Coordinates of C-alpha atoms and ligand atoms in Angstrom, one line a residue:
M71 CA 62.6 10.1 -3.3
K72 CA 64.0 6.9 -4.7
A73 CA 62.5 3.6 -3.8
Q74 CA 64.1 2.3 -0.8
T75 CA 63.8 -1.0 0.8
F76 CA 62.5 0.5 4.0
L77 CA 61.5 3.9 5.1
Q78 CA 61.5 4.8 8.7
L79 CA 58.6 6.7 10.0
P80 CA 59.1 8.7 13.1
P81 CA 56.2 8.2 15.5
Q82 CA 54.7 11.6 15.3
L83 CA 51.9 13.3 13.6
V84 CA 53.6 16.2 11.9
E85 CA 50.5 18.1 11.1
D86 CA 46.9 17.3 11.6
S87 CA 45.7 18.8 8.4
A88 CA 42.4 20.3 7.7
S89 CA 41.3 17.1 6.0
N90 CA 37.9 17.0 7.5
N91 CA 36.4 15.8 4.3
G92 CA 34.6 12.9 5.8
S93 CA 34.0 10.9 8.7
S94 CA 32.4 7.9 10.1
V95 CA 30.5 7.3 13.3
A96 CA 30.3 4.2 15.3
G97 CA 28.2 1.4 13.9
D98 CA 28.8 2.1 10.3
C99 CA 31.4 -0.6 9.9
F100 CA 29.9 -3.6 11.6
D101 CA 27.9 -5.0 8.8
D102 CA 28.3 -8.5 7.5
D103 CA 30.6 -7.5 4.8
F104 CA 33.0 -6.1 7.2
L105 CA 32.6 -8.9 9.7
S106 CA 33.4 -11.5 7.1
D107 CA 36.1 -9.5 5.4
A108 CA 38.1 -7.6 7.9
G109 CA 41.7 -8.1 7.5
R110 CA 44.4 -7.8 10.0
E111 CA 48.0 -8.4 10.4
S112 CA 48.7 -12.0 11.2
P113 CA 51.9 -12.8 13.1
S114 CA 53.6 -14.2 10.0
N115 CA 52.8 -11.1 8.1
A116 CA 54.1 -9.0 10.9
D117 CA 57.4 -10.5 10.3
S118 CA 57.6 -9.1 6.8
L119 CA 57.5 -5.6 8.3
A120 CA 60.8 -4.2 8.7
E121 CA 61.9 -4.3 12.2
D122 CA 64.2 -1.6 13.1
S123 CA 66.6 -1.9 16.0
D124 CA 65.5 1.6 17.1
D125 CA 62.4 1.2 19.1
E126 CA 61.4 4.8 18.4
A127 CA 60.9 4.1 14.7
V128 CA 58.4 2.1 12.7
A129 CA 58.9 0.9 9.2
V130 CA 56.8 0.1 6.2
S131 CA 57.7 -2.5 3.7
S132 CA 58.8 -1.3 0.3
A133 CA 55.8 -3.1 -1.3
D134 CA 53.4 -1.2 1.0
M135 CA 55.2 2.0 0.5
A136 CA 54.8 1.6 -3.3
R137 CA 51.1 1.2 -2.8
L138 CA 50.9 4.2 -0.6
R139 CA 52.7 6.3 -3.1
A140 CA 50.5 5.2 -5.9
M141 CA 47.5 6.1 -3.8
S142 CA 48.9 9.4 -3.0
Y143 CA 49.5 10.0 -6.6
D144 CA 45.9 9.1 -7.5
R145 CA 44.7 11.5 -4.9
S146 CA 46.9 14.3 -6.0
R147 CA 45.4 14.1 -9.4
D148 CA 42.1 15.0 -7.9
R149 CA 40.1 12.8 -10.2
R150 CA 36.5 13.6 -10.6
C151 CA 33.8 11.5 -12.1
D152 CA 31.6 12.9 -14.8
C153 CA 28.6 10.9 -13.9
D154 CA 26.3 13.9 -13.7
N155 CA 26.6 14.8 -17.4
N156 CA 27.3 11.5 -19.0
D157 CA 24.1 9.7 -18.6
D158 CA 24.2 7.4 -21.6
H159 CA 27.8 6.3 -21.6
Q160 CA 29.9 4.1 -19.5
H161 CA 31.3 5.7 -16.5
N162 CA 34.9 6.8 -16.7
T163 CA 36.9 8.8 -14.3
N164 CA 38.3 11.9 -15.7
D165 CA 41.6 13.4 -15.0
G166 CA 41.8 17.0 -14.5
C167 CA 38.5 17.7 -16.2
D168 CA 36.7 19.2 -13.3
Q169 CA 34.5 21.7 -15.2
G170 CA 33.3 23.1 -12.0
R171 CA 30.9 20.2 -11.3
T172 CA 32.3 19.5 -7.9
R173 CA 34.6 21.9 -6.1
P174 CA 38.0 20.3 -5.6
R175 CA 38.7 19.5 -2.0
P176 CA 40.7 22.1 -0.1
R177 CA 44.3 21.2 -0.6
Q178 CA 45.9 19.6 2.3
H179 CA 49.3 20.0 3.8
P180 CA 51.6 17.0 4.1
Q181 CA 51.0 15.1 7.2
L182 CA 54.0 12.9 7.1
R183 CA 57.6 13.7 6.9
I184 CA 60.0 10.8 6.7
Q185 CA 63.5 11.6 7.7
G186 CA 62.8 15.2 7.0
V187 CA 61.5 14.5 3.5
D188 CA 57.9 15.1 2.4
L189 CA 56.7 11.9 0.8
A190 CA 54.1 13.9 -1.0
L191 CA 56.7 16.0 -2.7
D192 CA 57.8 13.1 -4.7
M193 CA 54.6 12.1 -6.4
G194 CA 55.7 12.4 -10.0
G195 CA 55.6 16.1 -10.6
D196 CA 52.6 16.1 -13.0
N197 CA 50.0 16.3 -10.3
G198 CA 47.7 18.2 -12.5
G199 CA 45.4 20.6 -10.8
G200 CA 47.3 21.3 -7.7
G201 CA 50.3 23.5 -8.3
G202 CA 52.1 24.1 -5.1
G203 CA 49.4 22.7 -3.0
A204 CA 49.2 19.2 -4.3
Y205 CA 49.9 17.5 -1.1
Q206 CA 47.8 14.6 0.0
P207 CA 48.4 12.9 3.3
L208 CA 49.7 9.4 2.9
V209 CA 49.3 8.1 6.4
S210 CA 49.0 9.6 9.8
I211 CA 51.1 8.6 12.7
L212 CA 49.8 8.8 16.2
P213 CA 51.8 11.0 18.5
R214 CA 53.3 8.9 21.2
G215 CA 51.1 8.9 24.3
T216 CA 47.9 9.2 22.4
K217 CA 45.2 7.9 24.6
P218 CA 41.9 6.3 23.9
V219 CA 38.9 8.1 25.4
R220 CA 36.2 5.5 25.1
L221 CA 35.0 2.5 23.1
V222 CA 32.5 3.8 20.6
G223 CA 31.4 0.6 19.0
E224 CA 32.6 -2.9 18.2
G225 CA 31.8 -5.8 15.9
A226 CA 33.3 -9.3 15.7
A227 CA 36.2 -8.1 13.5
N228 CA 36.9 -4.5 14.4
A229 CA 36.3 -1.8 16.9
V230 CA 36.1 2.0 16.9
F231 CA 37.5 4.1 19.7
E232 CA 37.4 7.8 20.3
I233 CA 40.8 9.2 20.8
K234 CA 42.0 12.6 21.8
L235 CA 43.9 14.1 19.0
P236 CA 44.2 17.9 19.2
P237 CA 42.5 20.0 18.1
G238 CA 39.6 17.7 18.6
S239 CA 38.6 14.1 19.0
R240 CA 38.9 11.5 16.2
L241 CA 37.7 8.0 15.8
L242 CA 40.2 5.2 15.4
R243 CA 39.0 2.1 13.7
V244 CA 41.2 -1.0 14.3
A245 CA 41.0 -4.7 13.6
K246 CA 40.5 -7.3 16.3
A247 CA 42.9 -10.2 16.7
P248 CA 41.6 -13.4 15.1
S249 CA 39.7 -15.6 17.4
L250 CA 38.2 -19.1 17.3
G251 CA 35.5 -19.3 14.7
R252 CA 36.6 -16.3 12.8
A253 CA 39.1 -16.8 10.1
P254 CA 41.8 -14.2 9.9
T255 CA 41.7 -12.5 6.5
S256 CA 44.4 -10.9 4.4
S257 CA 47.0 -8.8 6.1
D258 CA 46.6 -5.9 3.8
Y259 CA 42.9 -5.4 4.4
Y260 CA 43.2 -1.8 5.4
L261 CA 45.5 -0.9 2.5
R262 CA 43.0 -2.5 0.1
Q263 CA 40.1 -0.7 1.6
Q264 CA 42.0 2.6 1.3
E265 CA 42.9 1.9 -2.3
F266 CA 39.3 1.2 -3.1
F267 CA 38.3 4.4 -1.3
V268 CA 40.8 6.6 -2.9
R269 CA 40.4 5.3 -6.4
E270 CA 36.7 4.4 -6.6
I271 CA 34.8 6.3 -4.1
Q272 CA 36.4 9.7 -3.7
P273 CA 36.4 10.5 -7.4
H274 CA 32.6 10.1 -7.3
L275 CA 31.7 11.7 -4.0
G276 CA 34.6 14.0 -3.3
E277 CA 34.1 15.9 -0.2
H278 CA 30.7 14.2 0.4
A279 CA 32.5 11.0 1.3
V280 CA 33.4 10.3 4.8
S281 CA 37.2 10.5 4.8
Q282 CA 39.4 7.8 6.2
E283 CA 43.1 8.0 6.6
L284 CA 45.5 5.2 7.1
V285 CA 47.2 5.4 10.4
V286 CA 50.3 3.6 11.4
L287 CA 49.7 1.6 14.6
H288 CA 52.9 -0.3 14.6
K289 CA 54.9 0.5 17.8
S290 CA 52.6 3.4 18.6
G291 CA 51.9 1.8 21.9
I292 CA 48.2 2.5 21.5
V293 CA 47.1 -1.1 21.0
D294 CA 48.1 -2.0 24.5
D295 CA 46.1 0.9 25.8
L296 CA 43.1 -0.1 23.7
N297 CA 43.3 -3.6 25.1
A298 CA 43.6 -2.4 28.6
M299 CA 40.5 -0.4 28.1
L300 CA 38.6 -3.4 26.7
R301 CA 39.8 -5.5 29.6
D302 CA 38.6 -3.0 32.2
M303 CA 35.2 -2.7 30.7
N304 CA 34.9 -6.3 29.6
H305 CA 31.8 -6.9 31.7
Q306 CA 30.0 -4.0 30.0
R307 CA 30.6 -5.4 26.5
K308 CA 28.1 -7.5 24.6
P309 CA 28.6 -11.1 25.7
K310 CA 29.5 -12.2 22.2
F311 CA 32.4 -9.7 22.1
Q312 CA 33.7 -10.2 25.6
G313 CA 37.2 -11.5 25.6
S314 CA 38.1 -10.3 22.1
F315 CA 40.9 -7.8 21.8
I316 CA 42.7 -5.7 19.3
G317 CA 45.5 -7.3 17.2
H318 CA 48.9 -5.9 16.8
A319 CA 48.4 -4.8 13.3
S320 CA 50.3 -2.3 11.2
W321 CA 47.3 -0.2 10.0
G322 CA 44.2 1.4 11.2
F323 CA 41.9 4.1 10.0
L324 CA 41.5 7.6 11.4
V325 CA 38.1 8.9 10.7
E326 CA 36.5 12.2 11.7
D327 CA 34.1 12.0 14.5
M328 CA 30.6 12.9 13.2
R329 CA 28.9 12.3 16.4
P330 CA 27.0 15.3 17.7
N331 CA 28.6 17.2 20.6
G332 CA 26.4 16.4 23.5
D333 CA 26.4 19.9 24.8
D334 CA 25.7 22.1 21.9
G335 CA 22.2 21.0 20.7
S336 CA 23.5 19.5 17.4
I337 CA 21.9 16.3 16.3
L338 CA 22.9 13.5 13.9
I339 CA 20.4 12.1 11.4
E340 CA 21.5 8.8 9.9
F341 CA 19.8 6.8 7.2
K342 CA 20.6 4.6 4.2
P343 CA 19.7 6.2 0.8
K344 CA 19.8 2.8 -0.9
W345 CA 18.9 2.4 -4.6
L346 CA 18.0 6.0 -5.6
L347 CA 16.8 4.8 -9.0
Q348 CA 14.8 1.8 -10.0
S349 CA 16.9 -1.3 -10.5
P350 CA 17.8 -1.6 -14.2
S351 CA 16.6 -5.2 -14.2
A352 CA 13.2 -4.6 -12.5
P353 CA 10.3 -5.8 -14.6
K354 CA 8.6 -3.3 -16.9
G355 CA 5.4 -3.4 -14.9
A356 CA 7.0 -2.5 -11.6
I357 CA 5.0 -0.2 -9.4
R358 CA 7.5 -0.4 -6.6
C359 CA 11.2 0.6 -6.5
R360 CA 13.8 -2.0 -5.6
Q361 CA 14.1 -1.0 -1.9
C362 CA 10.3 -0.8 -1.4
A363 CA 9.9 -4.2 -3.1
L364 CA 12.6 -5.6 -0.8
E365 CA 11.0 -4.3 2.3
L366 CA 7.6 -5.7 1.2
R367 CA 9.2 -9.1 0.6
N368 CA 11.0 -9.1 3.9
Y369 CA 7.8 -8.3 5.8
L370 CA 5.7 -10.9 4.0
K371 CA 8.3 -13.6 4.4
T372 CA 8.3 -13.3 8.2
P373 CA 5.4 -11.2 9.2
G374 CA 5.2 -9.9 12.7
S375 CA 1.8 -9.1 14.2
K376 CA 3.0 -5.5 14.7
P377 CA 1.9 -3.6 11.6
P378 CA 4.7 -2.6 9.3
R379 CA 5.2 1.2 9.2
P380 CA 6.4 2.1 5.7
E381 CA 6.0 5.8 6.5
R382 CA 8.9 5.3 8.9
R383 CA 11.3 4.3 6.2
P384 CA 12.4 6.4 3.2
C385 CA 11.4 5.4 -0.3
P386 CA 14.7 6.1 -2.2
I387 CA 12.9 7.4 -5.2
A388 CA 11.4 10.1 -3.1
L389 CA 14.8 11.5 -2.0
A390 CA 16.1 14.6 -3.7
N391 CA 13.2 14.3 -6.0
P392 CA 11.2 17.5 -6.5
D393 CA 8.5 15.6 -8.5
C394 CA 7.8 13.2 -5.8
P395 CA 4.1 12.7 -5.1
E396 CA 3.1 14.4 -1.9
Q397 CA 1.7 11.3 -0.3
V398 CA 5.1 9.8 0.0
A399 CA 7.2 12.9 0.4
S400 CA 7.3 13.4 4.1
P401 CA 11.0 14.1 5.1
F402 CA 10.3 12.5 8.5
R403 CA 10.6 9.1 6.8
I404 CA 14.4 9.5 7.1
A405 CA 14.1 10.4 10.8
P406 CA 11.1 8.5 12.3
Q407 CA 12.5 9.2 15.8
L408 CA 11.4 12.8 15.2
S409 CA 8.0 12.0 13.9
A410 CA 6.4 13.5 17.1
L411 CA 7.6 16.8 15.7
Q412 CA 5.7 16.6 12.4
D413 CA 4.1 20.0 13.1
D414 CA 7.4 21.7 13.9
A415 CA 8.2 23.9 10.9
R416 CA 11.9 24.1 11.8
V417 CA 12.4 20.4 12.0
Q418 CA 10.5 19.9 8.8
A419 CA 12.7 22.5 7.1
I420 CA 15.9 20.9 8.3
L421 CA 14.8 17.4 7.2
D422 CA 13.7 18.8 3.9
K423 CA 17.1 20.3 3.4
I424 CA 18.7 17.0 4.0
I425 CA 16.6 14.9 1.7
H426 CA 17.0 17.5 -1.1
H427 CA 20.7 18.0 -0.5
K428 CA 22.8 18.2 -3.6
A429 CA 25.0 15.3 -2.4
I430 CA 22.1 12.9 -2.6
Q431 CA 21.4 14.1 -6.1
K432 CA 25.1 13.4 -6.9
L433 CA 24.9 10.0 -5.3
R434 CA 21.9 9.2 -7.6
E435 CA 23.8 10.3 -10.7
C436 CA 26.8 8.2 -9.8
Q437 CA 24.6 5.1 -9.1
K438 CA 23.0 5.7 -12.5
S439 CA 26.1 6.1 -14.5
L440 CA 27.8 3.1 -12.9
D441 CA 25.3 0.4 -13.6
H442 CA 22.9 0.1 -16.6
V443 CA 22.4 -3.7 -16.3
G444 CA 21.4 -4.6 -12.7
P445 CA 22.4 -7.6 -10.7
L446 CA 21.0 -10.5 -12.8
L447 CA 24.1 -10.8 -14.9
P448 CA 27.6 -11.3 -13.6
P449 CA 29.5 -8.1 -13.3
T450 CA 31.9 -7.4 -16.1
N451 CA 33.7 -4.5 -14.5
L452 CA 34.4 -2.8 -11.2
D453 CA 31.9 -0.1 -11.9
F454 CA 29.1 -2.4 -11.0
V455 CA 30.7 -3.2 -7.7
V456 CA 31.2 0.5 -7.0
A457 CA 27.5 1.0 -7.8
M458 CA 26.5 -1.7 -5.3
T459 CA 28.7 0.0 -2.7
L460 CA 27.0 3.3 -3.4
R461 CA 23.6 1.6 -3.1
D462 CA 24.5 0.5 0.4
C463 CA 26.2 3.4 1.9
T464 CA 25.0 5.4 4.9
C465 CA 24.2 9.1 5.0
F466 CA 25.2 11.0 8.0
A467 CA 23.7 14.5 8.4
L468 CA 25.1 16.5 11.3
V469 CA 22.6 19.3 12.1
P470 CA 23.9 22.2 14.0
S471 CA 21.8 23.9 16.7
N472 CA 22.2 27.2 15.0
D473 CA 20.2 27.4 11.8
D474 CA 22.7 29.8 10.2
E475 CA 25.3 27.1 10.1
E476 CA 25.4 24.5 7.3
I477 CA 24.2 21.0 7.8
K478 CA 27.2 18.7 7.3
L479 CA 26.3 15.8 5.2
R480 CA 28.6 12.9 4.5
F481 CA 28.3 9.4 3.1
G482 CA 30.1 6.5 4.8
D483 CA 30.2 2.7 4.8
F484 CA 32.3 2.1 1.7
D485 CA 33.7 -1.3 2.5
F486 CA 34.6 -3.1 -0.7
K487 CA 32.1 -5.8 -1.6
D488 CA 33.8 -8.7 -3.1
P489 CA 31.7 -9.8 -6.1
E490 CA 33.0 -13.3 -5.9
K491 CA 31.3 -13.6 -2.5
K492 CA 28.4 -11.4 -3.1
F493 CA 27.2 -11.9 -6.6
N494 CA 25.0 -14.9 -5.9
H495 CA 23.3 -13.1 -3.1
W496 CA 22.7 -10.0 -5.3
R497 CA 21.3 -12.0 -8.1
G498 CA 19.2 -14.2 -5.9
T499 CA 17.6 -11.2 -4.2
E500 CA 16.7 -9.6 -7.5
Q501 CA 15.3 -12.9 -8.9
D502 CA 13.3 -13.4 -5.7
L503 CA 11.8 -9.9 -6.0
I504 CA 10.9 -10.4 -9.7
E505 CA 9.6 -13.9 -9.6
G506 CA 7.8 -13.4 -6.3
G507 CA 5.8 -10.5 -7.7
F508 CA 7.1 -8.0 -5.2
Y509 CA 7.9 -5.3 -7.7
T510 CA 4.5 -5.5 -9.3
A511 CA 1.9 -6.6 -6.7
D512 CA -1.3 -4.6 -6.4
W513 CA -2.7 -6.6 -3.6
V514 CA -1.9 -9.0 -0.8
V515 CA -4.7 -11.5 -0.4
C516 CA -5.2 -13.8 2.7
G517 CA -8.4 -15.8 2.5
D518 CA -11.2 -13.4 1.7
S519 CA -9.3 -10.3 2.8
Y520 CA -7.6 -7.9 0.4
Y521 CA -4.9 -5.8 1.8
H522 CA -2.9 -2.9 0.3
P523 CA 0.7 -4.0 0.2
P524 CA 2.4 -2.4 3.2
S525 CA 4.6 -0.1 1.1
L526 CA 4.6 3.6 0.4
C527 CA 6.6 3.9 -2.8
S528 CA 6.9 6.9 -4.9
L529 CA 6.2 4.8 -8.0
E530 CA 2.9 3.4 -6.5
W531 CA 1.6 7.0 -6.2
S532 CA 2.8 8.1 -9.7
G533 CA 1.0 7.9 -13.0
K534 CA -2.5 7.0 -13.9
P535 CA -4.8 4.5 -12.1
R536 CA -3.7 0.9 -13.1
T537 CA -5.8 -1.1 -15.4
G538 CA -5.5 -4.6 -16.7
D539 CA -4.8 -7.7 -14.6
A540 CA -4.5 -7.1 -10.9
V541 CA -1.3 -8.6 -9.6
I542 CA -1.9 -10.5 -6.4
L543 CA 0.3 -12.0 -3.8
L544 CA -1.8 -14.9 -2.5
M545 CA -0.7 -15.8 1.0
E546 CA -1.3 -19.3 2.3
D547 CA -0.7 -20.6 5.7
N548 CA 2.6 -22.3 6.4
T549 CA 1.9 -23.2 10.0
T550 CA 0.0 -26.3 8.9
K551 CA 2.4 -29.2 8.3
H552 CA 1.4 -30.3 4.8
N553 CA 2.5 -27.2 2.9
K554 CA 5.4 -26.1 4.9
H555 CA 7.9 -27.4 2.3
S556 CA 8.2 -24.3 0.2
S557 CA 7.9 -20.7 0.8
Y558 CA 7.2 -19.9 -2.8
Q559 CA 5.0 -22.5 -4.3
N560 CA 4.7 -21.1 -7.7
N561 CA 7.7 -19.0 -8.2
G562 CA 8.1 -17.7 -11.7
F563 CA 4.8 -19.1 -12.9
P564 CA 2.1 -16.8 -11.8
S565 CA -1.3 -18.0 -12.8
S566 CA -3.4 -15.6 -14.8
A567 CA -5.8 -17.9 -16.7
K568 CA -8.8 -15.8 -17.6
T569 CA -9.3 -14.5 -14.1
G570 CA -8.2 -11.0 -14.7
K571 CA -5.6 -11.6 -12.1
T572 CA -1.9 -12.5 -12.0
V573 CA -1.4 -14.6 -8.8
Y574 CA 1.9 -15.3 -7.0
R575 CA 1.5 -17.8 -4.3
H576 CA 3.5 -17.5 -1.0
T577 CA 3.3 -19.0 2.4
A578 CA 3.5 -17.3 5.7
D579 CA 2.1 -17.3 9.2
L580 CA -1.4 -16.1 8.2
A581 CA -2.6 -15.4 11.8
A582 CA 0.3 -12.9 12.2
L583 CA -0.3 -11.5 8.7
H584 CA -4.0 -10.8 9.4
T585 CA -3.1 -8.9 12.5
G586 CA -0.2 -7.1 11.1
L587 CA -1.9 -6.0 7.9
E588 CA -5.1 -4.9 9.6
P589 CA -4.4 -1.2 9.0
F590 CA -3.9 -2.0 5.3
K591 CA -7.2 -3.8 4.8
R592 CA -9.2 -2.8 1.7
E593 CA -12.5 -1.7 3.1
M594 CA -15.2 -2.0 0.5
G595 CA -17.4 0.3 2.4
G596 CA -14.7 3.0 2.3
A597 CA -14.2 3.0 6.0
Q598 CA -10.5 3.7 5.6
L599 CA -10.6 6.1 2.7
D600 CA -8.6 8.6 4.7
S601 CA -5.8 6.2 5.5
I602 CA -2.4 7.0 3.9
Y603 CA -2.3 3.3 2.8
N604 CA -5.5 3.6 0.8
N605 CA -4.0 4.1 -2.7
P606 CA -6.7 4.9 -5.3
L607 CA -4.4 4.1 -8.2
R608 CA -4.4 0.3 -7.6
C609 CA -6.0 -2.1 -10.0
D610 CA -9.5 -3.1 -9.1
P611 CA -8.9 -6.6 -7.7
R612 CA -12.3 -8.0 -8.5
R613 CA -12.4 -6.9 -12.1
G614 CA -13.2 -9.8 -14.4
Ligands
ZN999 ZN1 10.1 3.1 -3.3

């Protein structure tokens, strides 16, 4: 097909292919990144879309069409990363060099025909591994009359609806119209997200990535239906979202519905795997992984009087790690809502399958290969940004009621993170963790009381008992006026003069801290020796 100024797309979904290689469920796209970054079609941009006199047709600009075709070409090459056997080298994607590491996705049939011509037929002819089956869907078009079933979730910038699309239901993710206080962002947000997904995520995760397909909304009529639904249920929506509606944009995403079918006993387990390896810029003496250090910091900064429950959150180092110490290995950490079933062997076996799934191993290998430096230095390439995206994705595991069926495990939440906006935050967090002693702390001290840090990290339970200087987080009260001025009084300059201790000083609400940390108290008399928090590997805090 020659480049044409405009191509008319008939409003029909020619074939709903078997492209079930991914999904997303409600709630996975409402994080801050998305809220601040969601793009949509502004009225002025809408003008640049070709308007056809025929109301039955929609059109895509030639520029967008070129991007779509480039994406389709990238997909058709079926690029696969070689993260899993290239540990010491820079990541590179690898055309046609599959070597059986990851099974290629099942080939898909073309979804879109334009004036009787398969767009996917014209993708350059050298589409490598596909032979006759090298079709990849470019975009989907909703059949006229497609109706929304229900609102599944919404954020400030977007909403997700369930729609009926035979043979099943799918989720439709669409952008909201700009409103007061929220700046409209670029009109090609969905195209850019899709480019990032096709070029940077799918080559790494393949069928383990929740798929998203561009869908043409323009003139489908569905936006009016979505808004009618929102209007009807306005009073049931969160107050902050009431009165916000869907914009008349060109693009949305169709994503597979990963929600469990309410009737068949299947369940969905959802968790964030986070940094599956220690941060490359963590200090040498770290006894806590990046995620466990972050959670420790977050609790100590604003302690609640409710005790923290680290056993209800996964340590990423413990995932897909057969060498993980048993004290931190409980698979119920990814599904604390099931913890009442600790003695249920079937549930235990299911959760074990999830945390040891080969997809999590693959995610770890990709995180490893994409970033050897960590977030202290400005990123020099896109790999780092991809690594940060893979460190913040969500894992969805759909567990069938029948144990003979496979657990379906997918990763989602791949919104592009703009390093221009994010880098200072990434670096600041890492500095805070290092300079505040959160990676290395053996003890939290409030007054005369010593507490085990409220974390259950795989690294804390590995190796020999620690010797040398005990690292102490010395907590001082910030509720009295005179020392409220700083949360970190001694950042970066821990004192260790001949005391046998390295001390990092912090301030917090000590009354709350004493109450919240009670289960973590170091009992000299051994009263709590059987507590899971009593870690015998810690430094003796009173040495010297
Ligand atoms: Zn950890």
